[in-house]
CSV table of C-alpha atoms in Angstrom, one decimal:
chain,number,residue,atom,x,y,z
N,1,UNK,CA,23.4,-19.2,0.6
N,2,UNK,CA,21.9,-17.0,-2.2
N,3,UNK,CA,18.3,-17.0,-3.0
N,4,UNK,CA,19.2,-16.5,-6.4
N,5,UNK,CA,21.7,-16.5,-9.3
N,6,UNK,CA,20.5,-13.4,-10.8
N,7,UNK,CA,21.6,-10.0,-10.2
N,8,UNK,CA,19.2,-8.0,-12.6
N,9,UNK,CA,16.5,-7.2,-10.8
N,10,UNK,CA,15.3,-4.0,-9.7
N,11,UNK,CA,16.1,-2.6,-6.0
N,12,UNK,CA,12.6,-4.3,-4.6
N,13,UNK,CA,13.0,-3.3,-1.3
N,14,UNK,CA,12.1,0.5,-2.7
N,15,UNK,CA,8.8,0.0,-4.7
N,16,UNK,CA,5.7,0.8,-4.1
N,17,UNK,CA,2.8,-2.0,-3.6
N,18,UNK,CA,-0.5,-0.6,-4.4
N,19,UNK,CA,-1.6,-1.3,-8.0
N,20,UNK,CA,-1.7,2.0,-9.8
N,21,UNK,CA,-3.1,2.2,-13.6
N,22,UNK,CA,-1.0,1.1,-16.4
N,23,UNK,CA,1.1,4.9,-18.3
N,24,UNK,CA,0.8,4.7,-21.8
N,25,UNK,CA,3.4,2.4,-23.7
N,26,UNK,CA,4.8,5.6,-25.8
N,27,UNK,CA,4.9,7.9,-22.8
N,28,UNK,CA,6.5,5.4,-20.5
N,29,UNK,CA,9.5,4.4,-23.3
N,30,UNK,CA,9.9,8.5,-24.3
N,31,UNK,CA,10.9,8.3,-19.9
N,32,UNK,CA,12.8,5.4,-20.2
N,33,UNK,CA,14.9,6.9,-23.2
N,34,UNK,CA,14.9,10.5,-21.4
N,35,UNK,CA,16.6,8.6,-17.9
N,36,UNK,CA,19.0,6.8,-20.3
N,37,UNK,CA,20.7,9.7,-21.1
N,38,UNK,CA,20.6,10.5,-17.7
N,39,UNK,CA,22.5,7.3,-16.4
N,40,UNK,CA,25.2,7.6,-19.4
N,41,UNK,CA,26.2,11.1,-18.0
N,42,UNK,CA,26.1,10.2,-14.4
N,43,UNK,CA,28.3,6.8,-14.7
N,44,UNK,CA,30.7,8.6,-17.4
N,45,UNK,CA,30.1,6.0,-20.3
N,46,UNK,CA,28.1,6.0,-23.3
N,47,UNK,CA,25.4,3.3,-24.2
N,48,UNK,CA,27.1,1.4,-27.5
N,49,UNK,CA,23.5,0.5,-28.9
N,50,UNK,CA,20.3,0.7,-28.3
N,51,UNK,CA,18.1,-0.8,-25.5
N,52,UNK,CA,15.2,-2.4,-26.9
N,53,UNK,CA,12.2,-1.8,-24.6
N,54,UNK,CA,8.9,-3.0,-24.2
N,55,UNK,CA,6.0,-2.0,-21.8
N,56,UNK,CA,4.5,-5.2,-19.4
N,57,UNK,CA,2.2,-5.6,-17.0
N,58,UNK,CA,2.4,-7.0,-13.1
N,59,UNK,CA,1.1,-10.5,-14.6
N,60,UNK,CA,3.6,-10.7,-17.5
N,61,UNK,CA,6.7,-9.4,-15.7
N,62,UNK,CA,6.2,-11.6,-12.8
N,63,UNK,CA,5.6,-14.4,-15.0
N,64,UNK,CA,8.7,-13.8,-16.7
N,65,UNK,CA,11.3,-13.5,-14.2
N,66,UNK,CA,9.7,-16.8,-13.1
N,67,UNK,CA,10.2,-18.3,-16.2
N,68,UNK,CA,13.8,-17.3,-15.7
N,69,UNK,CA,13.8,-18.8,-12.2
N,70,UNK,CA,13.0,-22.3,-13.5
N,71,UNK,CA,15.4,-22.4,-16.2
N,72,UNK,CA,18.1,-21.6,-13.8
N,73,UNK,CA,17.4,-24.3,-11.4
N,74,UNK,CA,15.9,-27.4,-11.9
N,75,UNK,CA,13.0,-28.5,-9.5
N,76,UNK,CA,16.2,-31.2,-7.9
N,77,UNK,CA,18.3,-28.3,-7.4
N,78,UNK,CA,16.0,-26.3,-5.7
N,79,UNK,CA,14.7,-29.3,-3.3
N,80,UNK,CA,18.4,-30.1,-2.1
N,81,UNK,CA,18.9,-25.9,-1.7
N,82,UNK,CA,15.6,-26.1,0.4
N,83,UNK,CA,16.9,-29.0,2.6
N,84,UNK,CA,20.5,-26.9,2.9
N,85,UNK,CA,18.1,-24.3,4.5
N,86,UNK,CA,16.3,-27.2,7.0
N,87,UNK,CA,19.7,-28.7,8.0
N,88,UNK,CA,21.1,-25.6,9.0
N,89,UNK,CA,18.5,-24.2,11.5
N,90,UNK,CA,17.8,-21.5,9.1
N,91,UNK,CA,14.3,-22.5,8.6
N,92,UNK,CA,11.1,-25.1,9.5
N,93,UNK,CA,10.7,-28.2,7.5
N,94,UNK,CA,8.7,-28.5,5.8
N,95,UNK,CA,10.3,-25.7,3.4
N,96,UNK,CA,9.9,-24.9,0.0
N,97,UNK,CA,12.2,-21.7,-1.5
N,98,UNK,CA,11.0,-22.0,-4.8
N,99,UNK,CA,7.5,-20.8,-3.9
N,100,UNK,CA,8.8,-18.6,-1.6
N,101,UNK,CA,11.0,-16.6,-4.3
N,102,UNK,CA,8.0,-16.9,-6.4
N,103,UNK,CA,6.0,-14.6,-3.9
N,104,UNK,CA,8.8,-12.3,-3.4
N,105,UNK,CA,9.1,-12.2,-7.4
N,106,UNK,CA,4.9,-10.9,-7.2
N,107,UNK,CA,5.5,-8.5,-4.4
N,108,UNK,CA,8.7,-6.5,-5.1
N,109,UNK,CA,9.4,-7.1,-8.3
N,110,UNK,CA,9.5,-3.6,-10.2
N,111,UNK,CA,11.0,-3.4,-14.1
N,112,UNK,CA,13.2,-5.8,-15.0
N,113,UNK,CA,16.5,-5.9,-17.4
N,114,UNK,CA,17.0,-8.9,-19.0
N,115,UNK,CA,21.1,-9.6,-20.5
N,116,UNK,CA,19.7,-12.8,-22.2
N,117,UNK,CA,17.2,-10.8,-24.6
N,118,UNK,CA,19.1,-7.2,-24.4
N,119,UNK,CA,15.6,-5.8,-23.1
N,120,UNK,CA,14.7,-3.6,-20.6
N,121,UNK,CA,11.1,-4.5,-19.3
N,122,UNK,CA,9.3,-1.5,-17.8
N,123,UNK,CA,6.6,-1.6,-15.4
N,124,UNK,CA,3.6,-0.3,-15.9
N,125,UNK,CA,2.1,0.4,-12.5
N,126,UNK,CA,4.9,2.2,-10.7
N,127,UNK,CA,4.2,5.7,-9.3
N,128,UNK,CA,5.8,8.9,-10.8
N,129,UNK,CA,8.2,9.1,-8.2
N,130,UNK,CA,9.2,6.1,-8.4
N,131,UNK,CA,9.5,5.0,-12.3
N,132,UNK,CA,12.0,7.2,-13.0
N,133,UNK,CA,14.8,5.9,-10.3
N,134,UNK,CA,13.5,2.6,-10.9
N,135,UNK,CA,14.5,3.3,-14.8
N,136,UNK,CA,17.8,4.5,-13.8
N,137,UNK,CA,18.6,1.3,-11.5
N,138,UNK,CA,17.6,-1.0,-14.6
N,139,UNK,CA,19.6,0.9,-17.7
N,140,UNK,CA,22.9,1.0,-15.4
N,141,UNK,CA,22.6,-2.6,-15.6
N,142,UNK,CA,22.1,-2.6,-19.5
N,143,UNK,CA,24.8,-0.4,-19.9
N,144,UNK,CA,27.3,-3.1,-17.6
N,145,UNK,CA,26.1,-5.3,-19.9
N,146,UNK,CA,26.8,-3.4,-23.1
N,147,UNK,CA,30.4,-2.5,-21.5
N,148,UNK,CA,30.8,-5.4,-19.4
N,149,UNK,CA,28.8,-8.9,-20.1
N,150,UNK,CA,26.7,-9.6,-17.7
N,151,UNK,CA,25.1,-12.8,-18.7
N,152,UNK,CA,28.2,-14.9,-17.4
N,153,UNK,CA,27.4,-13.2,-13.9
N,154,UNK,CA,24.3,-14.2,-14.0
N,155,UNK,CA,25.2,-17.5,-13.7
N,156,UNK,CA,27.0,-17.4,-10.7
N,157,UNK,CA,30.2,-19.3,-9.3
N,158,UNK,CA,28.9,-23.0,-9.2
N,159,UNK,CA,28.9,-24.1,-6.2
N,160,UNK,CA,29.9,-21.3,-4.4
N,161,UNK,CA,26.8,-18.8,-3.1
N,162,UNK,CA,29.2,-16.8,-1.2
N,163,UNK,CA,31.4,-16.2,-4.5
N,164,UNK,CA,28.3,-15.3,-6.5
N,165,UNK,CA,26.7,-12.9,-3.5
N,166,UNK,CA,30.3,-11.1,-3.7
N,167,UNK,CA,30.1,-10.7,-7.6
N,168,UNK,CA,26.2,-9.5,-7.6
N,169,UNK,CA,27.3,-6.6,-4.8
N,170,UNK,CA,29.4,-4.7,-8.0
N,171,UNK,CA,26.3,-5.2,-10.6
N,172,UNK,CA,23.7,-4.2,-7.5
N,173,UNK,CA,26.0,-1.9,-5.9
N,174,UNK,CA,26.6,0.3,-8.9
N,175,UNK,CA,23.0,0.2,-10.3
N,176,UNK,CA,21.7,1.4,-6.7
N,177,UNK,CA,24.3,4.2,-6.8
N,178,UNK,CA,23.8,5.3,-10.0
N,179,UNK,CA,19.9,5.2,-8.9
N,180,UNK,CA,20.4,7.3,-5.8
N,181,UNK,CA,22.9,9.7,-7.9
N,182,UNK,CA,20.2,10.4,-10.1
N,183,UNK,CA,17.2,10.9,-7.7
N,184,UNK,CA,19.6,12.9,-5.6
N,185,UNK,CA,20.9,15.3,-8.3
N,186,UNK,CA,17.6,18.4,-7.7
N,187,UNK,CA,19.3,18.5,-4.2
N,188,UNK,CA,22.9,18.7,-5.6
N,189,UNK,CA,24.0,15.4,-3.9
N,190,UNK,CA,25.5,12.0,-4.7
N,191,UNK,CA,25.5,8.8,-3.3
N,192,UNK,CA,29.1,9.5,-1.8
N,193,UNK,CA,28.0,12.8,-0.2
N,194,UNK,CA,24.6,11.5,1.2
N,195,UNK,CA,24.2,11.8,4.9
N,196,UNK,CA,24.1,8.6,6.9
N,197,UNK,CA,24.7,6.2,4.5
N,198,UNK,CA,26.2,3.7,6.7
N,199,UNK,CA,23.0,4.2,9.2
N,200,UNK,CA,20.5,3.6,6.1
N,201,UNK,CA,22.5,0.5,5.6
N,202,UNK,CA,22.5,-0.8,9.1
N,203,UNK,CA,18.9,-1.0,8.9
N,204,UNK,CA,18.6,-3.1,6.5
N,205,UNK,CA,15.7,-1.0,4.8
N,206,UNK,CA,12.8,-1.8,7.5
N,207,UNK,CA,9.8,-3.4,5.6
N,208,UNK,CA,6.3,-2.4,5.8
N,209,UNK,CA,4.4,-5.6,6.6
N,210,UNK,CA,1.3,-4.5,5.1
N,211,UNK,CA,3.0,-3.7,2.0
N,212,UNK,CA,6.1,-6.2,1.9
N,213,UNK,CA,4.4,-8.9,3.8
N,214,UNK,CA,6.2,-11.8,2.0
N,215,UNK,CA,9.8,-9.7,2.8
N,216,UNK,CA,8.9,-9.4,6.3
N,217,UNK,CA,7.9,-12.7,7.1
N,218,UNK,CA,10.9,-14.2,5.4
N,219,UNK,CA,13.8,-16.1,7.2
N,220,UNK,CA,16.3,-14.0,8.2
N,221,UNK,CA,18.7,-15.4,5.9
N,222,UNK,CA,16.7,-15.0,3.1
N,223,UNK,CA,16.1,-11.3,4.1
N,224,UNK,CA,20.3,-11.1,4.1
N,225,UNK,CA,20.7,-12.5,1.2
N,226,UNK,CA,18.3,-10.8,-0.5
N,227,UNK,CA,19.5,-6.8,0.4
N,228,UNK,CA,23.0,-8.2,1.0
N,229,UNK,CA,24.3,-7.6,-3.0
N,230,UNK,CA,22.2,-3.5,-2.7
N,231,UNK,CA,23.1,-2.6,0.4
N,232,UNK,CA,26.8,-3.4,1.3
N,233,UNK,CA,27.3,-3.5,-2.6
N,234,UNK,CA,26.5,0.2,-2.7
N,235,UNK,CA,29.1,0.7,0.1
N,236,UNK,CA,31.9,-1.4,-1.7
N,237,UNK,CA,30.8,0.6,-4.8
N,238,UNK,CA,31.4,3.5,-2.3
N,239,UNK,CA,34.9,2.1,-1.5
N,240,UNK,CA,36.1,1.3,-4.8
N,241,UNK,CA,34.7,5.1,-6.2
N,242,UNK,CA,37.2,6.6,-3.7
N,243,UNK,CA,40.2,5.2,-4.6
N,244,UNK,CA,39.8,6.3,-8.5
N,245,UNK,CA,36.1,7.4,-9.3
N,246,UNK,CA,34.3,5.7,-11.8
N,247,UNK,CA,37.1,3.9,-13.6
N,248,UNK,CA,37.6,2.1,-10.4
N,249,UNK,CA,34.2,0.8,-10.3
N,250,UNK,CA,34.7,-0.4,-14.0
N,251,UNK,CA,37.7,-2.0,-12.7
N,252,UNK,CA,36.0,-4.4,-10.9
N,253,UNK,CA,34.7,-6.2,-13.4
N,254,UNK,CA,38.0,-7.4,-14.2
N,255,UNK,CA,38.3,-8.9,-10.5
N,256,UNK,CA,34.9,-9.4,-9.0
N,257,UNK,CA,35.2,-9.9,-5.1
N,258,UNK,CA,35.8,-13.5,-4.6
N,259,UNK,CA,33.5,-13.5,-0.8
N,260,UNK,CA,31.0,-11.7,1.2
N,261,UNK,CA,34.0,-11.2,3.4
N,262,UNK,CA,35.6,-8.9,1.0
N,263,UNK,CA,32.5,-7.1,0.0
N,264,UNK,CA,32.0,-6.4,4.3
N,265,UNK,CA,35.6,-5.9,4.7
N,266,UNK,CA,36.7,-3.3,1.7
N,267,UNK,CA,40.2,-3.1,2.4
N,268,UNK,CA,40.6,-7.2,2.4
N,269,UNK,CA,39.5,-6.5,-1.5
N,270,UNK,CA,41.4,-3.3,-2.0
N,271,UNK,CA,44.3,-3.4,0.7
N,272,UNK,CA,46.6,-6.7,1.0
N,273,UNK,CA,43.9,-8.9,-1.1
N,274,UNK,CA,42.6,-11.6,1.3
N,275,UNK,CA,41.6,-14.5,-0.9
N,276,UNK,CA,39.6,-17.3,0.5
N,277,UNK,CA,41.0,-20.5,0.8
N,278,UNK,CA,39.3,-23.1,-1.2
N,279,UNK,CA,38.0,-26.2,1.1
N,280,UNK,CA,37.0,-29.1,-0.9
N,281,UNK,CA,35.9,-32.1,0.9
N,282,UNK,CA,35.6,-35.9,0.2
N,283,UNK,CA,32.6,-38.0,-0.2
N,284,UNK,CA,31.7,-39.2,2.6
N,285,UNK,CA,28.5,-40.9,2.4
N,286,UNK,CA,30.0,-44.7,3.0
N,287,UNK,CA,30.7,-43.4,6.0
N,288,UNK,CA,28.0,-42.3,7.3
N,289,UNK,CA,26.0,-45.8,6.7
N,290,UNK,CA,24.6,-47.6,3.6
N,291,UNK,CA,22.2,-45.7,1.0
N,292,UNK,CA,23.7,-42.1,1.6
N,293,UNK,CA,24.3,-40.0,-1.1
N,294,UNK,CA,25.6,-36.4,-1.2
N,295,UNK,CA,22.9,-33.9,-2.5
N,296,UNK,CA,24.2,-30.6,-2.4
N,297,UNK,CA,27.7,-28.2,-1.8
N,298,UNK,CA,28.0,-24.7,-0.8
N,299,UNK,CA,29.9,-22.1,0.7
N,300,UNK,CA,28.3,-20.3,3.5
N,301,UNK,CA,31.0,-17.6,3.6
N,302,UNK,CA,31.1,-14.9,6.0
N,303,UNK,CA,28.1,-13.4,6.0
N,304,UNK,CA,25.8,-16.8,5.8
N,305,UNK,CA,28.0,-17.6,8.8
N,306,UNK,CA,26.6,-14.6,10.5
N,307,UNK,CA,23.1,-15.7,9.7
N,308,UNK,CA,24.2,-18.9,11.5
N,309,UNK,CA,25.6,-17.9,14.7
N,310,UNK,CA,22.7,-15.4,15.4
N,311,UNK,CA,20.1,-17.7,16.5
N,312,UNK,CA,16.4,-17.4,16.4
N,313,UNK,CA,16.8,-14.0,18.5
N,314,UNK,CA,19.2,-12.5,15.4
N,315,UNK,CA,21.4,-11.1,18.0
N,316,UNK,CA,24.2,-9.1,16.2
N,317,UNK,CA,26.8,-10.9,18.3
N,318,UNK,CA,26.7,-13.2,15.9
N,319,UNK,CA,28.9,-11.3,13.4
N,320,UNK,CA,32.2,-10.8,15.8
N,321,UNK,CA,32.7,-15.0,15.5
N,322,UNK,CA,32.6,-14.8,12.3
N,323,UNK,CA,35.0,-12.5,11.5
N,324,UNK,CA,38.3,-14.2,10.5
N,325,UNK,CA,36.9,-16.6,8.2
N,326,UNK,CA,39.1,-17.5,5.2
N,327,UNK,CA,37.1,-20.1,4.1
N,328,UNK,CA,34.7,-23.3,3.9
N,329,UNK,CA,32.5,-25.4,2.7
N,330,UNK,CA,29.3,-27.8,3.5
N,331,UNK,CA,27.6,-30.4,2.1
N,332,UNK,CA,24.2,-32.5,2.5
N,333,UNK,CA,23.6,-36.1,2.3
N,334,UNK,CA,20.6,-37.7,2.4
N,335,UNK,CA,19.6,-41.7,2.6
N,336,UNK,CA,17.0,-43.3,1.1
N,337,UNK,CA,14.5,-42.4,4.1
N,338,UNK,CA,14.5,-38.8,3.3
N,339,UNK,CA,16.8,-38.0,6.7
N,340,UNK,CA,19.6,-35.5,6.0
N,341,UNK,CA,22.8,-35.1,7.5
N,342,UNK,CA,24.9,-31.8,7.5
N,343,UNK,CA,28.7,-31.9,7.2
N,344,UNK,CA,30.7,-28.9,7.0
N,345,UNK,CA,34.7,-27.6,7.4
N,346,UNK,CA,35.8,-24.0,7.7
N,347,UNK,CA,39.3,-22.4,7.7
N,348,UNK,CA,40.1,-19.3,9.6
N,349,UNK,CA,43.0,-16.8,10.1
N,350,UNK,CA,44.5,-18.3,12.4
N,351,UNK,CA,43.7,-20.6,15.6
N,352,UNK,CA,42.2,-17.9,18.1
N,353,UNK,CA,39.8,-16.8,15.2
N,354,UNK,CA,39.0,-20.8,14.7
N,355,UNK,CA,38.4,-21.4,18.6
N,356,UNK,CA,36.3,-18.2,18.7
N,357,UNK,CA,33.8,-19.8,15.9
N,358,UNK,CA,33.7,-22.4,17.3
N,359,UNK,CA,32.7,-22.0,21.0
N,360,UNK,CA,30.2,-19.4,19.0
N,361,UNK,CA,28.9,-22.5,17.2
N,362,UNK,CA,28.8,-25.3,19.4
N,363,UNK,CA,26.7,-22.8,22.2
N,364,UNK,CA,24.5,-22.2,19.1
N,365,UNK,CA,23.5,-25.4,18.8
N,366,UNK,CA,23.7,-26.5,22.3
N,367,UNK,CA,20.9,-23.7,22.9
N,368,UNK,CA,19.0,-24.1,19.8
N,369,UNK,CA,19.3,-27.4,18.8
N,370,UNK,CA,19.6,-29.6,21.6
N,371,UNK,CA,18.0,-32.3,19.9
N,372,UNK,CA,19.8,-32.6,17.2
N,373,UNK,CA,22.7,-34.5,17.1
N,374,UNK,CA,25.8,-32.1,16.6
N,375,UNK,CA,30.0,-32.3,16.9
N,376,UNK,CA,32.1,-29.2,16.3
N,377,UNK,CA,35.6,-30.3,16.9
N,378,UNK,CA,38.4,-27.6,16.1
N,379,UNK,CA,42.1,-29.0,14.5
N,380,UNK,CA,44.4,-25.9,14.2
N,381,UNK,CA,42.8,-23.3,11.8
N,382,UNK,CA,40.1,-25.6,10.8
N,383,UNK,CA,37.0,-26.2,12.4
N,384,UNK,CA,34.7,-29.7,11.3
N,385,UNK,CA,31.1,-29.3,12.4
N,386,UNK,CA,28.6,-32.1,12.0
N,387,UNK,CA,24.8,-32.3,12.3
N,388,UNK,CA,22.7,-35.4,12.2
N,389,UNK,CA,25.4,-37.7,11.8
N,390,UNK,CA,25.0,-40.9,14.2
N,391,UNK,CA,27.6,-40.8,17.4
N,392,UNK,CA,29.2,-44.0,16.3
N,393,UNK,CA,30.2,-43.0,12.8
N,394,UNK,CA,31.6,-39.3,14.2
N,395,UNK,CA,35.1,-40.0,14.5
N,396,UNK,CA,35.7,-41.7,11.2
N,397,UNK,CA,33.9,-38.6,9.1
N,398,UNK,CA,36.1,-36.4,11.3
N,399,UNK,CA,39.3,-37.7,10.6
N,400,UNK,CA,38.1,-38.2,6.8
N,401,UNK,CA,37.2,-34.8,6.6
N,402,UNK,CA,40.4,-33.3,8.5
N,403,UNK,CA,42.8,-35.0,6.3
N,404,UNK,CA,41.2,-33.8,3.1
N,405,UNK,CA,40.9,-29.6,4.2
N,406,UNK,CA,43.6,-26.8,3.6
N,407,UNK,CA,45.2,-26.6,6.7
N,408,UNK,CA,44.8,-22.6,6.8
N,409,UNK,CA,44.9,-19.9,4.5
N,410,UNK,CA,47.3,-20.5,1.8
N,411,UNK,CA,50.4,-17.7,1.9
């Protein structure tokens, strides 16, 4: 589940967090402009207009991008996202993720590129070493937008986190390779050519938690969420580069990845095309007892699936169960009380890949959650999990929610 619908920030993870004292306005633009040359050359396409640019403080730019934040969500939207988080283990009620991306916004945020205004906002505390890759990270993502709209991606697939993760890993992807191709160019390398790419990935960027203690303290499947479209992106950017350079990568656009799963899994994207099954389920809130009504719908997809079946330890053996996935889908109800209650129904591969999930599933709860009422029940390719739903109304939301799901992936 995505912390966010927007994919134009800058690469957080990489900036520094001391305060430094704010560059001149003039000298900071004459870089900006310098750099955008720069990124035309390196990603093969020419910027169609100018960039308007302006010069902001920490203050304003966090304020901003906050601004943006609200606008995007409304305080409901956010609330039911919050209880998605609570219903799923993935975090302590109480939890609020609005404030939570607010402090992330104050303590990563870097320079900023906004589609909506055409404006590239430059930060005006970033070390020398940094402003420049920084700049080279935001104006790829102006020139996508000049050459490929961004503001439509920016809204996401509704409904669908995993969908919008998959389509922020080409806009993030490309903007950090473009950013590593240009810090990398004194030394004669490229993001391709870099050693130990994969390795820099698989670490997931460790945080400083004196310097990134908001990032570090964060749920893990924020964390994911968070690096997921940078990190793997920049290897599916990888993947796509090799099978046609940078025309490939503009290809994309046309057909964004449609999962997480395709983003991990390349040649499921590039190969035989894997498309994920859509699962829509029926309302079943008369079902589970008077006064429930449904509050939110998501896809976890593959990699929130990951998140799931780690547990509190985050034990990589959490990913193998969740390979197979083809699709699914959850959603929370809630009753007049404020309790919640968590149905959700995933379709896999084929049967061995559903048993697998769920015997990974149902020990996940049996370990972590023993209090919580739970039923994972697997029918053919499908599994139907339930949390918080009362033992007498189990079999009737089952069977409701088994006769309304894809049977398995479609041919």
């Amino acid at each position: 589940m995505a912390v966010s619908r927007r994919t134009a920030l800058a690469f957080a993870l990489l900036l520094w967090p001391g305060p430094l004292p704010a560059g001149q306005a003039g000298a900071l633009v004459s870089q900006a402009l310098e750099v955008q040359g720069a990124v035309a050359r390196i990603r093969g396409l020419p910027f169609v207009r100018a960039v308007p640019m302006e010069v902001k403080d920490r203050d304003a730019i966090r304020a901003y991008a906050v601004g943006r934040m609200d606008r995007e969500y409304t305080a409901e939207e956010l609330r039911a996202k919050s209880e998605s988080l609570v219903a799923w283990g993935f975090v302590r009620a109480p939890f609020d993720l609005r404030s939570l991306y607010e402090e992330l916004l104050a303590e990563q945020i870097g320079g900023y590129y906004d589609p909506y205004e055409d404006t590239f906002f430059i930060a005006d505390w970033l070390p020398p070493l940094l402003q420049k890759p920084i700049m080279a990270h935001e104006l790829t993502h102006a020139l996508q937008d000049q050459h490929f709209d961004l503001e439509p991606l920016l809204h996401g697939v509704e409904g669908n986190d995993d969908a919008s993760l998959a389509g922020a890993a080409v806009v993030e992807g490309e903007g950090l390779a473009v950013m590593l191709d240009y810090a990398l160019r004194p030394l004669g390398l490229t993001f391709e050519t870099l050693p130990g790419l994969e390795s820099v990935v698989d670490a997931r960027v460790p945080a400083d938690a004196a310097g990134f203690r908001v990032y570090a303290t964060a749920p893990p499947i924020v964390k994911e969420t968070l690096v997921f479209p940078y990190l793997q992106g920049l290897l599916f950017v990888r993947a796509a580069k090799a099978r046609g350079g940078w025309d490939a990568v503009s290809r994309l656009y046309r057909a964004l990845p449609a999962s997480t799963e395709q983003v991990l899994w390349p040649e499921k994207y590039f190969g035989e095309r894997d498309e994920p099954t859509p699962v829509r389920l029926p309302d079943v809130g008369r079902l589970l007892g008077p006064s429930w009504r449904r509050i939110d719908s998501n896809v976890l997809g593959e990699l929130g699936l990951r998140v799931a079946l780690r547990g509190p330890e985050g034990s990589e053996s959490g990913n193998a169960p969740a390979r197979g996935w083809d699709g699914d889908r959850y959603e929370l109800y809630e009753d007049r009380r404020g309790g919640t209650a968590l149905v959700h129904v995933s379709v896999w591969d084929a049967e061995p890949e559903a048993e697998e999930f769920a015997r990974a599933w149902r020990a996940r709860l049996d370990a972590d959650r023993p209090d919580t009422p739970h039923h994972v029940e697997r029918e053919g390719a499908r599994v139907v999990g339930l949390l918080n739903v009362a033992r007498e109304r189990v079999g009737a939301v089952v069977r409701a929610l088994i006769a309304a799901a894809p049977p398995g992936p479609l041919p």
